[in-house]
Amino acid sequence: MASQLPLSGYKILDLTVMTAGPVGTMLLGDIGADVIKVEEIEKGELSRNMGTVFAAGESSMFLSQNRNKRSIRLDLKQPAGRDAFLAMARHADVITENFRPGTVDRLGIGYEAVKAVNPRIIYASVSAFGQTGPYAHLPANDPVVQALSGVMAMTGEANGPPVRIGTPYPDFGAAALLAYSVCAALLHRERTGEGQKLELSLLSGTIFSAIPRDGETLRTGEAPPRLGSAHPTFVPYRNYRAADGHFFFLACFTEKFWSALCKAIKRPDLASDTRFATNVARCVHRAALDAELEAIFATRPVAEWLALLAEHEVPAAPIQDLHDALRKDPQVAHNGTVVTVQHPTAGAIEMLAHPVDFKGTPANYRRAAPLLGEHSAEILTEFGLDAAAIATLERSGVVHGHVPLEKDKVA
């Protein structure tokens, strides 16, 4: 199976940490790339020790975003570690990193240093704000980018403060862009033989995700308002509470759906009311229409409304929490959204499947997230170092294999 995957045979040296980079390289690993996670010598990648949920000493955060990878512990601050990395880079196809801008150059493993030994390399750098510019040197993470990009300002109730999005969207947008750009660069290299440097930022990706709010903002000179679950240019398009206290989302984004809604709730008078005759009019009279609909939806439980709306083909859905979505929703189950992989110490680990259903070359879950340094000697051997050279690196502390950390022992 693995030999038939789109990226089989391509080697990626993955220096990324936290979420954006690791998820992007996991997507590439799912479709066949040999992703080699180059980790800090002492504690490994940052997310190994983060969060509050652990399985056999392994962070759930790390497990969820690092499958289909191998791990090597390498001290890049030592000259011998740098040389070992460049020796691997000579035979790699892709390098990914998301250190603070300038770090890889100071370590002697930046794009120019790698290009000197491998002109065909694809070198992808992910950052919060960009590799240069007034913010490039500042520390940041996903919520900081949400704040700066304008996304947080448009999220929250109308009379409330800005609210962080519940999922790390800037990270996942950057992860998708990383996977996309690496594939595009590899295709270009196949056609021309040319490698290249790729630079992408969470900030640019997040602002790009604001489409089509960008056009409205640039043309009107006004930022989108906070409207809770409502939409700035479609009405009705928000959460409503049913008689049993449960919420559902209703989305009438065409006149066809608005007409169907009026039939479903047996209120043809709303369809003929000049205040609500068009979407533009409904936006102007949003408060009046919402008051009517809130009173109507408060008369029956959510299940009845959803059945009625489905019968009339009006877009609507219950507001589910993530646990219900993952464990109870029949469409999520049908889509095969949760898969199980075997971890060497934690056993069976449930995690999210690759989000694209490749009909000809389906994603392959070959291995769970690696133990720290689990494959150090194996990887160096594959890149041409003999046993004596590896032993020398180990004695000097430049390379470590897997040694259980204190948290592993306790677990």
JSON list of C-alpha atoms in Angstrom, two decimals, residues 258 262-263 265-277 289 292 296:
[
{"chain": "A", "resi": 258, "resn": "TRP", "atom": "CA", "xyz": [-36.13, 31.55, 2.89]},
{"chain": "A", "resi": 262, "resn": "CYS", "atom": "CA", "xyz": [-41.72, 30.18, 5.67]},
{"chain": "A", "resi": 263, "resn": "LYS", "atom": "CA", "xyz": [-43.62, 27.13, 4.38]},
{"chain": "A", "resi": 265, "resn": "ILE", "atom": "CA", "xyz": [-43.10, 27.08, 9.89]},
{"chain": "A", "resi": 266, "resn": "LYS", "atom": "CA", "xyz": [-46.48, 27.84, 8.26]},
{"chain": "A", "resi": 267, "resn": "ARG", "atom": "CA", "xyz": [-45.87, 31.58, 8.13]},
{"chain": "A", "resi": 268, "resn": "PRO", "atom": "CA", "xyz": [-46.50, 32.69, 4.53]},
{"chain": "A", "resi": 269, "resn": "ASP", "atom": "CA", "xyz": [-47.14, 36.18, 5.87]},
{"chain": "A", "resi": 270, "resn": "LEU", "atom": "CA", "xyz": [-43.43, 36.53, 6.63]},
{"chain": "A", "resi": 271, "resn": "ALA", "atom": "CA", "xyz": [-42.55, 35.77, 3.01]},
{"chain": "A", "resi": 272, "resn": "SER", "atom": "CA", "xyz": [-44.98, 38.44, 1.78]},
{"chain": "A", "resi": 273, "resn": "ASP", "atom": "CA", "xyz": [-43.96, 41.06, 4.35]},
{"chain": "A", "resi": 274, "resn": "THR", "atom": "CA", "xyz": [-42.07, 43.82, 2.52]},
{"chain": "A", "resi": 275, "resn": "ARG", "atom": "CA", "xyz": [-39.61, 44.07, 5.41]},
{"chain": "A", "resi": 276, "resn": "PHE", "atom": "CA", "xyz": [-38.50, 40.50, 4.71]},
{"chain": "A", "resi": 277, "resn": "ALA", "atom": "CA", "xyz": [-39.09, 40.19, 0.97]},
{"chain": "A", "resi": 289, "resn": "LEU", "atom": "CA", "xyz": [-37.40, 39.04, 11.98]},
{"chain": "A", "resi": 292, "resn": "GLU", "atom": "CA", "xyz": [-40.56, 36.56, 15.17]},
{"chain": "A", "resi": 296, "resn": "ILE", "atom": "CA", "xyz": [-41.79, 30.46, 16.81]}
]
